[in-house]
Amino acid sequence: MSGFGTNDLTDRDILSYVALGDSFTEGMSDPYPDSDSVPNGRYRGWADRVAEHLTDHVGEVRYANLAVRGRLIGQILEEQLPRAVELSPDLITICAGGNDIIRPGSDPDAVAALFEEAIAGLAGTGARVVVFTGFDTNWQPVMRHLRGKIATYNMHMRAIADRYGCDVVDVWSMRILDDPRAWNWDRLHLSPEGHRRLALRVCEVLGVPLEGDWNEPWPPAEPRDWRAARQEDLYWAREFLMPWIHRRLTGRSSGDDVSPKRPALEPLRPDH
């Protein structure tokens, strides 16, 4: 844990918060109600939701979200970290390295070295820094083989967090997210309900009082026959897996030509 008291974030009139990362932090698959289309519409996501929760306890929340979908950890270091240091916020969240880890041939030790470089730079700002472990992919047959690499990276991140006094959101242990309803149809990004639950968990780690339980059991699922499950698998492979593989082979990213949605620290309006 960092040296901040549990109520430190809410015992002030103005709070500045900067979120760094990739699609996980950008909020993909959680569009705002006023979004007419995606990806041209506005994504919400757990980080926006955390900022919204903070407005219930702080006079003014100034919030920037520098995350961009598809970003590798080296790109986050190069593009987002200098801006976050420049903004000198009170609170920083960073989730980075997931896109590296899921790529074939990636080395979690090398990714962790870059992660520590990022944390060292962010810790120097004096901000409260929050990091996230990777998800447990055991429930996903297609990504189950990545568990070992993700677990190795998680152990590195925990050790780094200890060295620099960061808070840790242990997403790996959130068994409530093993339910398919926590995920978008692409099986890689959280659903709106998944983002809502994760925001509650982050607030819990930060010591921010709120209503709601991130670990509330899911209602009974509707029965599905094997034919429907098979059709969903085929649709997923055609609409997500094959385009993802094609981008890897051609060196493109879903975040090409995408800019951060909140590049500056701006007050969060009452209507968010």
PDB file of C-alpha atoms in Angstrom:
ATOM      1  CA  MET A   1       0.000   0.000   0.000  1.00  0.00           C
ATOM      2  CA  SER A   2       1.067   3.560  -0.569  1.00  0.00           C
ATOM      3  CA  GLY A   3       1.691   6.005   2.232  1.00  0.00           C
ATOM      4  CA  PHE A   4      -1.679   7.716   1.769  1.00  0.00           C
ATOM      5  CA  GLY A   5      -4.426   7.337   4.362  1.00  0.00           C
ATOM      6  CA  THR A   6      -7.538   5.509   3.241  1.00  0.00           C
ATOM      7  CA  ASN A   7      -9.564   8.732   3.146  1.00  0.00           C
ATOM      8  CA  ASP A   8      -6.819  10.910   1.711  1.00  0.00           C
ATOM      9  CA  LEU A   9      -8.404  11.143  -1.720  1.00  0.00           C
ATOM     10  CA  THR A  10     -11.711  12.410  -0.381  1.00  0.00           C
ATOM     11  CA  ASP A  11     -10.352  14.776   2.265  1.00  0.00           C
ATOM     12  CA  ARG A  12      -9.794  17.622  -0.189  1.00  0.00           C
ATOM     13  CA  ASP A  13     -11.663  20.168  -2.263  1.00  0.00           C
ATOM     14  CA  ILE A  14      -9.960  19.438  -5.602  1.00  0.00           C
ATOM     15  CA  LEU A  15      -8.625  16.081  -6.827  1.00  0.00           C
ATOM     16  CA  SER A  16      -6.711  15.425 -10.041  1.00  0.00           C
ATOM     17  CA  TYR A  17      -6.730  11.938 -11.564  1.00  0.00           C
ATOM     18  CA  VAL A  18      -4.907  10.607 -14.644  1.00  0.00           C
ATOM     19  CA  ALA A  19      -5.543   7.156 -16.157  1.00  0.00           C
ATOM     20  CA  LEU A  20      -2.969   5.457 -18.405  1.00  0.00           C
ATOM     21  CA  GLY A  21      -3.197   2.296 -20.464  1.00  0.00           C
ATOM     22  CA  ASP A  22      -4.825   0.591 -23.425  1.00  0.00           C
ATOM     23  CA  SER A  23      -8.386  -0.404 -24.363  1.00  0.00           C
ATOM     24  CA  PHE A  24      -8.993  -1.750 -20.850  1.00  0.00           C
ATOM     25  CA  THR A  25      -8.632   1.770 -19.435  1.00  0.00           C
ATOM     26  CA  GLU A  26     -10.049   3.580 -22.455  1.00  0.00           C
ATOM     27  CA  GLY A  27     -13.280   1.766 -21.599  1.00  0.00           C
ATOM     28  CA  MET A  28     -13.980  -0.145 -24.783  1.00  0.00           C
ATOM     29  CA  SER A  29     -17.302  -1.995 -24.925  1.00  0.00           C
ATOM     30  CA  ASP A  30     -18.855   0.374 -22.372  1.00  0.00           C
ATOM     31  CA  PRO A  31     -20.303   3.205 -24.487  1.00  0.00           C
ATOM     32  CA  TYR A  32     -21.967   6.221 -22.969  1.00  0.00           C
ATOM     33  CA  PRO A  33     -25.733   6.396 -23.526  1.00  0.00           C
ATOM     34  CA  ASP A  34     -25.229   9.367 -25.861  1.00  0.00           C
ATOM     35  CA  SER A  35     -22.885   7.397 -28.125  1.00  0.00           C
ATOM     36  CA  ASP A  36     -24.577   6.947 -31.488  1.00  0.00           C
ATOM     37  CA  SER A  37     -21.935   4.606 -32.845  1.00  0.00           C
ATOM     38  CA  VAL A  38     -18.819   2.763 -31.796  1.00  0.00           C
ATOM     39  CA  PRO A  39     -15.893   3.310 -32.188  1.00  0.00           C
ATOM     40  CA  ASN A  40     -16.882   6.870 -33.123  1.00  0.00           C
ATOM     41  CA  GLY A  41     -18.949   7.260 -29.971  1.00  0.00           C
ATOM     42  CA  ARG A  42     -17.665   7.956 -26.459  1.00  0.00           C
ATOM     43  CA  TYR A  43     -16.522   5.083 -24.286  1.00  0.00           C
ATOM     44  CA  ARG A  44     -17.090   5.195 -20.551  1.00  0.00           C
ATOM     45  CA  GLY A  45     -15.327   2.319 -18.787  1.00  0.00           C
ATOM     46  CA  TRP A  46     -14.225   1.666 -15.229  1.00  0.00           C
ATOM     47  CA  ALA A  47     -11.832   4.652 -15.059  1.00  0.00           C
ATOM     48  CA  ASP A  48     -14.573   7.151 -15.986  1.00  0.00           C
ATOM     49  CA  ARG A  49     -16.830   5.434 -13.471  1.00  0.00           C
ATOM     50  CA  VAL A  50     -14.186   5.753 -10.733  1.00  0.00           C
ATOM     51  CA  ALA A  51     -13.863   9.470 -11.507  1.00  0.00           C
ATOM     52  CA  GLU A  52     -17.651   9.759 -11.309  1.00  0.00           C
ATOM     53  CA  HIS A  53     -17.696   8.036  -7.908  1.00  0.00           C
ATOM     54  CA  LEU A  54     -15.038  10.460  -6.680  1.00  0.00           C
ATOM     55  CA  THR A  55     -17.254  13.436  -7.547  1.00  0.00           C
ATOM     56  CA  ASP A  56     -19.631  12.249  -4.832  1.00  0.00           C
ATOM     57  CA  HIS A  57     -16.955  12.966  -2.214  1.00  0.00           C
ATOM     58  CA  VAL A  58     -14.727  15.719  -3.648  1.00  0.00           C
ATOM     59  CA  GLY A  59     -15.735  19.273  -4.523  1.00  0.00           C
ATOM     60  CA  GLU A  60     -14.066  19.126  -7.951  1.00  0.00           C
ATOM     61  CA  VAL A  61     -12.517  16.181  -9.784  1.00  0.00           C
ATOM     62  CA  ARG A  62     -10.133  17.031 -12.603  1.00  0.00           C
ATOM     63  CA  TYR A  63      -9.744  13.971 -14.786  1.00  0.00           C
ATOM     64  CA  ALA A  64      -7.595  12.984 -17.776  1.00  0.00           C
ATOM     65  CA  ASN A  65      -7.658   9.629 -19.560  1.00  0.00           C
ATOM     66  CA  LEU A  66      -4.635   9.099 -21.818  1.00  0.00           C
ATOM     67  CA  ALA A  67      -5.363   5.438 -22.631  1.00  0.00           C
ATOM     68  CA  VAL A  68      -5.604   4.310 -26.255  1.00  0.00           C
ATOM     69  CA  ARG A  69      -6.734   0.896 -27.471  1.00  0.00           C
ATOM     70  CA  GLY A  70      -4.066  -1.467 -28.775  1.00  0.00           C
ATOM     71  CA  ARG A  71      -1.141   0.299 -27.123  1.00  0.00           C
ATOM     72  CA  LEU A  72       1.883  -1.787 -26.169  1.00  0.00           C
ATOM     73  CA  ILE A  73       3.789  -1.006 -23.004  1.00  0.00           C
ATOM     74  CA  GLY A  74       6.627   0.659 -24.902  1.00  0.00           C
ATOM     75  CA  GLN A  75       4.140   2.997 -26.566  1.00  0.00           C
ATOM     76  CA  ILE A  76       2.550   3.818 -23.217  1.00  0.00           C
ATOM     77  CA  LEU A  77       6.001   4.670 -21.870  1.00  0.00           C
ATOM     78  CA  GLU A  78       6.758   6.893 -24.846  1.00  0.00           C
ATOM     79  CA  GLU A  79       3.384   8.553 -25.425  1.00  0.00           C
ATOM     80  CA  GLN A  80       1.515   8.620 -22.121  1.00  0.00           C
ATOM     81  CA  LEU A  81       4.033   8.626 -19.292  1.00  0.00           C
ATOM     82  CA  PRO A  82       5.635  12.028 -20.077  1.00  0.00           C
ATOM     83  CA  ARG A  83       2.202  13.632 -20.273  1.00  0.00           C
ATOM     84  CA  ALA A  84       1.127  12.077 -16.965  1.00  0.00           C
ATOM     85  CA  VAL A  85       4.296  13.349 -15.269  1.00  0.00           C
ATOM     86  CA  GLU A  86       3.698  16.788 -16.754  1.00  0.00           C
ATOM     87  CA  LEU A  87       0.141  16.892 -15.376  1.00  0.00           C
ATOM     88  CA  SER A  88       1.411  16.031 -11.858  1.00  0.00           C
ATOM     89  CA  PRO A  89      -1.896  14.572 -10.581  1.00  0.00           C
ATOM     90  CA  ASP A  90      -2.875  13.354  -7.127  1.00  0.00           C
ATOM     91  CA  LEU A  91      -3.952   9.918  -8.389  1.00  0.00           C
ATOM     92  CA  ILE A  92      -2.655   7.777 -11.259  1.00  0.00           C
ATOM     93  CA  THR A  93      -3.967   4.421 -12.451  1.00  0.00           C
ATOM     94  CA  ILE A  94      -1.953   2.373 -14.911  1.00  0.00           C
ATOM     95  CA  CYS A  95      -2.709  -0.948 -16.551  1.00  0.00           C
ATOM     96  CA  ALA A  96      -0.103  -1.818 -19.174  1.00  0.00           C
ATOM     97  CA  GLY A  97       1.510  -4.850 -20.755  1.00  0.00           C
ATOM     98  CA  GLY A  98      -1.562  -6.938 -21.515  1.00  0.00           C
ATOM     99  CA  ASN A  99      -1.308  -6.426 -25.270  1.00  0.00           C
ATOM    100  CA  ASP A 100       2.349  -7.461 -25.099  1.00  0.00           C
ATOM    101  CA  ILE A 101       1.723 -10.574 -23.018  1.00  0.00           C
ATOM    102  CA  ILE A 102      -0.953 -12.013 -25.324  1.00  0.00           C
ATOM    103  CA  ARG A 103       1.313 -11.753 -28.370  1.00  0.00           C
ATOM    104  CA  PRO A 104       3.094 -14.955 -29.418  1.00  0.00           C
ATOM    105  CA  GLY A 105       6.713 -15.106 -28.308  1.00  0.00           C
ATOM    106  CA  SER A 106       6.475 -12.274 -25.795  1.00  0.00           C
ATOM    107  CA  ASP A 107       8.660 -12.412 -22.683  1.00  0.00           C
ATOM    108  CA  PRO A 108       6.903 -11.440 -19.424  1.00  0.00           C
ATOM    109  CA  ASP A 109      10.276 -10.690 -17.806  1.00  0.00           C
ATOM    110  CA  ALA A 110      11.105  -8.140 -20.510  1.00  0.00           C
ATOM    111  CA  VAL A 111       7.629  -6.612 -20.344  1.00  0.00           C
ATOM    112  CA  ALA A 112       7.970  -6.324 -16.563  1.00  0.00           C
ATOM    113  CA  ALA A 113      11.252  -4.437 -16.932  1.00  0.00           C
ATOM    114  CA  LEU A 114       9.456  -1.800 -19.010  1.00  0.00           C
ATOM    115  CA  PHE A 115       6.601  -1.747 -16.507  1.00  0.00           C
ATOM    116  CA  GLU A 116       9.043  -0.981 -13.697  1.00  0.00           C
ATOM    117  CA  GLU A 117      10.508   1.848 -15.758  1.00  0.00           C
ATOM    118  CA  ALA A 118       7.017   3.322 -16.048  1.00  0.00           C
ATOM    119  CA  ILE A 119       6.272   2.938 -12.341  1.00  0.00           C
ATOM    120  CA  ALA A 120       9.575   4.518 -11.363  1.00  0.00           C
ATOM    121  CA  GLY A 121       8.699   7.565 -13.441  1.00  0.00           C
ATOM    122  CA  LEU A 122       5.166   7.825 -12.082  1.00  0.00           C
ATOM    123  CA  ALA A 123       6.185   7.296  -8.461  1.00  0.00           C
ATOM    124  CA  GLY A 124       8.498  10.281  -8.771  1.00  0.00           C
ATOM    125  CA  THR A 125       5.478  12.565  -9.164  1.00  0.00           C
ATOM    126  CA  GLY A 126       4.370  11.927  -5.581  1.00  0.00           C
ATOM    127  CA  ALA A 127       0.972  10.751  -6.822  1.00  0.00           C
ATOM    128  CA  ARG A 128      -0.875   7.769  -5.405  1.00  0.00           C
ATOM    129  CA  VAL A 129      -0.270   5.091  -8.045  1.00  0.00           C
ATOM    130  CA  VAL A 130      -2.619   2.144  -8.628  1.00  0.00           C
ATOM    131  CA  VAL A 131      -1.675  -0.886 -10.736  1.00  0.00           C
ATOM    132  CA  PHE A 132      -3.708  -3.873 -11.934  1.00  0.00           C
ATOM    133  CA  THR A 133      -2.892  -7.542 -12.228  1.00  0.00           C
ATOM    134  CA  GLY A 134      -3.881  -9.385 -15.377  1.00  0.00           C
ATOM    135  CA  PHE A 135      -7.080 -11.399 -15.660  1.00  0.00           C
ATOM    136  CA  ASP A 136      -7.152 -15.127 -15.081  1.00  0.00           C
ATOM    137  CA  THR A 137      -7.974 -16.587 -18.492  1.00  0.00           C
ATOM    138  CA  ASN A 138      -8.763 -20.073 -17.199  1.00  0.00           C
ATOM    139  CA  TRP A 139     -12.448 -19.690 -18.118  1.00  0.00           C
ATOM    140  CA  GLN A 140     -11.602 -18.892 -21.766  1.00  0.00           C
ATOM    141  CA  PRO A 141     -10.673 -22.009 -23.748  1.00  0.00           C
ATOM    142  CA  VAL A 142      -8.948 -20.021 -26.518  1.00  0.00           C
ATOM    143  CA  MET A 143      -6.767 -18.000 -24.099  1.00  0.00           C
ATOM    144  CA  ARG A 144      -6.277 -20.551 -21.334  1.00  0.00           C
ATOM    145  CA  HIS A 145      -2.760 -21.315 -22.558  1.00  0.00           C
ATOM    146  CA  LEU A 146      -1.708 -17.773 -21.583  1.00  0.00           C
ATOM    147  CA  ARG A 147      -2.295 -18.321 -17.850  1.00  0.00           C
ATOM    148  CA  GLY A 148       1.351 -19.091 -17.111  1.00  0.00           C
ATOM    149  CA  LYS A 149       2.666 -15.971 -18.815  1.00  0.00           C
ATOM    150  CA  ILE A 150       0.029 -13.781 -17.197  1.00  0.00           C
ATOM    151  CA  ALA A 151       0.739 -15.260 -13.758  1.00  0.00           C
ATOM    152  CA  THR A 152       4.476 -14.636 -14.195  1.00  0.00           C
ATOM    153  CA  TYR A 153       3.828 -11.033 -15.203  1.00  0.00           C
ATOM    154  CA  ASN A 154       1.454 -10.600 -12.260  1.00  0.00           C
ATOM    155  CA  MET A 155       4.139 -11.690  -9.810  1.00  0.00           C
ATOM    156  CA  HIS A 156       6.560  -9.192 -11.319  1.00  0.00           C
ATOM    157  CA  MET A 157       3.970  -6.415 -11.060  1.00  0.00           C
ATOM    158  CA  ARG A 158       3.223  -7.207  -7.419  1.00  0.00           C
ATOM    159  CA  ALA A 159       6.930  -7.058  -6.566  1.00  0.00           C
ATOM    160  CA  ILE A 160       7.282  -3.747  -8.420  1.00  0.00           C
ATOM    161  CA  ALA A 161       4.233  -2.356  -6.635  1.00  0.00           C
ATOM    162  CA  ASP A 162       5.783  -3.312  -3.303  1.00  0.00           C
ATOM    163  CA  ARG A 163       9.064  -1.611  -4.171  1.00  0.00           C
ATOM    164  CA  TYR A 164       7.396   1.657  -5.149  1.00  0.00           C
ATOM    165  CA  GLY A 165       4.525   1.708  -2.658  1.00  0.00           C
ATOM    166  CA  CYS A 166       1.701   1.300  -5.185  1.00  0.00           C
ATOM    167  CA  ASP A 167      -1.813   0.066  -4.543  1.00  0.00           C
ATOM    168  CA  VAL A 168      -2.727  -3.172  -6.340  1.00  0.00           C
ATOM    169  CA  VAL A 169      -6.119  -4.094  -7.767  1.00  0.00           C
ATOM    170  CA  ASP A 170      -5.940  -7.886  -7.909  1.00  0.00           C
ATOM    171  CA  VAL A 171      -8.127  -8.546 -10.927  1.00  0.00           C
ATOM    172  CA  TRP A 172      -6.847 -12.148 -11.136  1.00  0.00           C
ATOM    173  CA  SER A 173      -8.661 -13.037  -7.915  1.00  0.00           C
ATOM    174  CA  MET A 174     -11.993 -11.483  -8.986  1.00  0.00           C
ATOM    175  CA  ARG A 175     -13.757 -14.766  -9.657  1.00  0.00           C
ATOM    176  CA  ILE A 176     -16.984 -12.849 -10.317  1.00  0.00           C
ATOM    177  CA  LEU A 177     -15.436 -11.907 -13.666  1.00  0.00           C
ATOM    178  CA  ASP A 178     -15.249 -15.555 -14.735  1.00  0.00           C
ATOM    179  CA  ASP A 179     -18.858 -15.235 -15.864  1.00  0.00           C
ATOM    180  CA  PRO A 180     -19.285 -14.554 -19.625  1.00  0.00           C
ATOM    181  CA  ARG A 181     -21.732 -11.766 -18.737  1.00  0.00           C
ATOM    182  CA  ALA A 182     -18.791  -9.745 -17.427  1.00  0.00           C
ATOM    183  CA  TRP A 183     -17.404  -9.623 -20.963  1.00  0.00           C
ATOM    184  CA  ASN A 184     -18.269  -8.166 -24.330  1.00  0.00           C
ATOM    185  CA  TRP A 185     -18.959 -10.521 -27.224  1.00  0.00           C
ATOM    186  CA  ASP A 186     -15.280 -10.226 -28.287  1.00  0.00           C
ATOM    187  CA  ARG A 187     -14.285 -12.003 -25.031  1.00  0.00           C
ATOM    188  CA  LEU A 188     -11.381  -9.579 -24.568  1.00  0.00           C
ATOM    189  CA  HIS A 189     -13.069  -6.412 -23.261  1.00  0.00           C
ATOM    190  CA  LEU A 190     -15.303  -6.037 -20.245  1.00  0.00           C
ATOM    191  CA  SER A 191     -19.035  -5.555 -20.704  1.00  0.00           C
ATOM    192  CA  PRO A 192     -20.706  -2.469 -19.177  1.00  0.00           C
ATOM    193  CA  GLU A 193     -21.561  -4.572 -16.120  1.00  0.00           C
ATOM    194  CA  GLY A 194     -17.977  -5.815 -15.935  1.00  0.00           C
ATOM    195  CA  HIS A 195     -16.697  -2.233 -16.035  1.00  0.00           C
ATOM    196  CA  ARG A 196     -19.197  -1.244 -13.322  1.00  0.00           C
ATOM    197  CA  ARG A 197     -18.047  -4.009 -11.012  1.00  0.00           C
ATOM    198  CA  LEU A 198     -14.372  -3.260 -11.598  1.00  0.00           C
ATOM    199  CA  ALA A 199     -14.936   0.430 -10.799  1.00  0.00           C
ATOM    200  CA  LEU A 200     -16.483  -0.600  -7.480  1.00  0.00           C
ATOM    201  CA  ARG A 201     -13.448  -2.774  -6.754  1.00  0.00           C
ATOM    202  CA  VAL A 202     -11.043   0.063  -7.547  1.00  0.00           C
ATOM    203  CA  CYS A 203     -12.940   2.393  -5.234  1.00  0.00           C
ATOM    204  CA  GLU A 204     -12.769  -0.248  -2.518  1.00  0.00           C
ATOM    205  CA  VAL A 205      -8.974  -0.398  -2.875  1.00  0.00           C
ATOM    206  CA  LEU A 206      -8.814   3.403  -2.763  1.00  0.00           C
ATOM    207  CA  GLY A 207     -10.969   3.542   0.361  1.00  0.00           C
ATOM    208  CA  VAL A 208     -13.709   5.559  -1.361  1.00  0.00           C
ATOM    209  CA  PRO A 209     -17.112   5.015   0.311  1.00  0.00           C
ATOM    210  CA  LEU A 210     -19.896   3.984  -2.067  1.00  0.00           C
ATOM    211  CA  GLU A 211     -23.012   1.921  -2.515  1.00  0.00           C
ATOM    212  CA  GLY A 212     -22.875  -1.413  -4.294  1.00  0.00           C
ATOM    213  CA  ASP A 213     -20.979  -4.694  -4.081  1.00  0.00           C
ATOM    214  CA  TRP A 214     -18.625  -5.644  -6.924  1.00  0.00           C
ATOM    215  CA  ASN A 215     -18.814  -9.275  -5.773  1.00  0.00           C
ATOM    216  CA  GLU A 216     -22.612  -9.554  -5.799  1.00  0.00           C
ATOM    217  CA  PRO A 217     -23.547 -12.949  -7.265  1.00  0.00           C
ATOM    218  CA  TRP A 218     -24.878 -13.017 -10.806  1.00  0.00           C
ATOM    219  CA  PRO A 219     -28.514 -13.968 -11.273  1.00  0.00           C
ATOM    220  CA  PRO A 220     -29.089 -17.477 -12.652  1.00  0.00           C
ATOM    221  CA  ALA A 221     -28.001 -17.684 -16.284  1.00  0.00           C
ATOM    222  CA  GLU A 222     -30.433 -18.637 -18.999  1.00  0.00           C
ATOM    223  CA  PRO A 223     -29.814 -22.159 -20.333  1.00  0.00           C
ATOM    224  CA  ARG A 224     -27.983 -22.399 -23.667  1.00  0.00           C
ATOM    225  CA  ASP A 225     -27.796 -25.438 -25.897  1.00  0.00           C
ATOM    226  CA  TRP A 226     -24.612 -26.535 -27.608  1.00  0.00           C
ATOM    227  CA  ARG A 227     -25.831 -25.319 -31.015  1.00  0.00           C
ATOM    228  CA  ALA A 228     -26.165 -21.726 -29.795  1.00  0.00           C
ATOM    229  CA  ALA A 229     -22.750 -21.907 -28.119  1.00  0.00           C
ATOM    230  CA  ARG A 230     -21.212 -23.238 -31.326  1.00  0.00           C
ATOM    231  CA  GLN A 231     -22.748 -20.428 -33.379  1.00  0.00           C
ATOM    232  CA  GLU A 232     -21.359 -17.881 -30.920  1.00  0.00           C
ATOM    233  CA  ASP A 233     -17.897 -19.444 -31.215  1.00  0.00           C
ATOM    234  CA  LEU A 234     -18.015 -19.273 -35.018  1.00  0.00           C
ATOM    235  CA  TYR A 235     -19.234 -15.672 -34.961  1.00  0.00           C
ATOM    236  CA  TRP A 236     -16.454 -14.719 -32.536  1.00  0.00           C
ATOM    237  CA  ALA A 237     -13.777 -16.378 -34.672  1.00  0.00           C
ATOM    238  CA  ARG A 238     -15.027 -14.661 -37.850  1.00  0.00           C
ATOM    239  CA  GLU A 239     -15.694 -11.187 -36.455  1.00  0.00           C
ATOM    240  CA  PHE A 240     -12.913 -10.839 -33.865  1.00  0.00           C
ATOM    241  CA  LEU A 241     -10.225 -13.520 -33.929  1.00  0.00           C
ATOM    242  CA  MET A 242      -9.472 -13.435 -37.666  1.00  0.00           C
ATOM    243  CA  PRO A 243      -9.308  -9.604 -37.878  1.00  0.00           C
ATOM    244  CA  TRP A 244      -7.082  -9.587 -34.779  1.00  0.00           C
ATOM    245  CA  ILE A 245      -4.687 -12.086 -36.368  1.00  0.00           C
ATOM    246  CA  HIS A 246      -4.698 -10.081 -39.603  1.00  0.00           C
ATOM    247  CA  ARG A 247      -3.714  -6.899 -37.744  1.00  0.00           C
ATOM    248  CA  ARG A 248      -0.841  -8.728 -36.041  1.00  0.00           C
ATOM    249  CA  LEU A 249       0.421 -10.043 -39.379  1.00  0.00           C
ATOM    250  CA  THR A 250       0.230  -6.646 -41.062  1.00  0.00           C
ATOM    251  CA  GLY A 251       1.672  -4.665 -38.158  1.00  0.00           C
ATOM    252  CA  ARG A 252      -1.489  -2.624 -37.643  1.00  0.00           C
ATOM    253  CA  SER A 253      -3.357  -1.828 -34.447  1.00  0.00           C
ATOM    254  CA  SER A 254      -6.952  -1.071 -33.543  1.00  0.00           C
ATOM    255  CA  GLY A 255      -5.600   2.137 -32.033  1.00  0.00           C
ATOM    256  CA  ASP A 256      -4.026   3.494 -35.200  1.00  0.00           C
ATOM    257  CA  ASP A 257      -5.205   7.093 -35.692  1.00  0.00           C
ATOM    258  CA  VAL A 258      -6.975   7.049 -32.287  1.00  0.00           C
ATOM    259  CA  SER A 259      -6.234   9.859 -29.816  1.00  0.00           C
ATOM    260  CA  PRO A 260      -6.766   9.916 -26.029  1.00  0.00           C
ATOM    261  CA  LYS A 261     -10.362  10.762 -25.162  1.00  0.00           C
ATOM    262  CA  ARG A 262      -9.417  13.141 -22.316  1.00  0.00           C
ATOM    263  CA  PRO A 263      -5.857  14.390 -22.978  1.00  0.00           C
ATOM    264  CA  ALA A 264      -5.988  17.201 -20.394  1.00  0.00           C
ATOM    265  CA  LEU A 265      -7.023  17.501 -16.769  1.00  0.00           C
ATOM    266  CA  GLU A 266     -10.509  18.935 -17.015  1.00  0.00           C
ATOM    267  CA  PRO A 267     -13.258  19.185 -14.388  1.00  0.00           C
ATOM    268  CA  LEU A 268     -15.721  16.318 -14.605  1.00  0.00           C
ATOM    269  CA  ARG A 269     -19.118  17.881 -15.248  1.00  0.00           C
ATOM    270  CA  PRO A 270     -22.071  16.880 -13.066  1.00  0.00           C
ATOM    271  CA  ASP A 271     -23.564  15.022 -16.051  1.00  0.00           C
ATOM    272  CA  HIS A 272     -20.172  13.389 -16.714  1.00  0.00           C
TER     273      HIS A 272
END
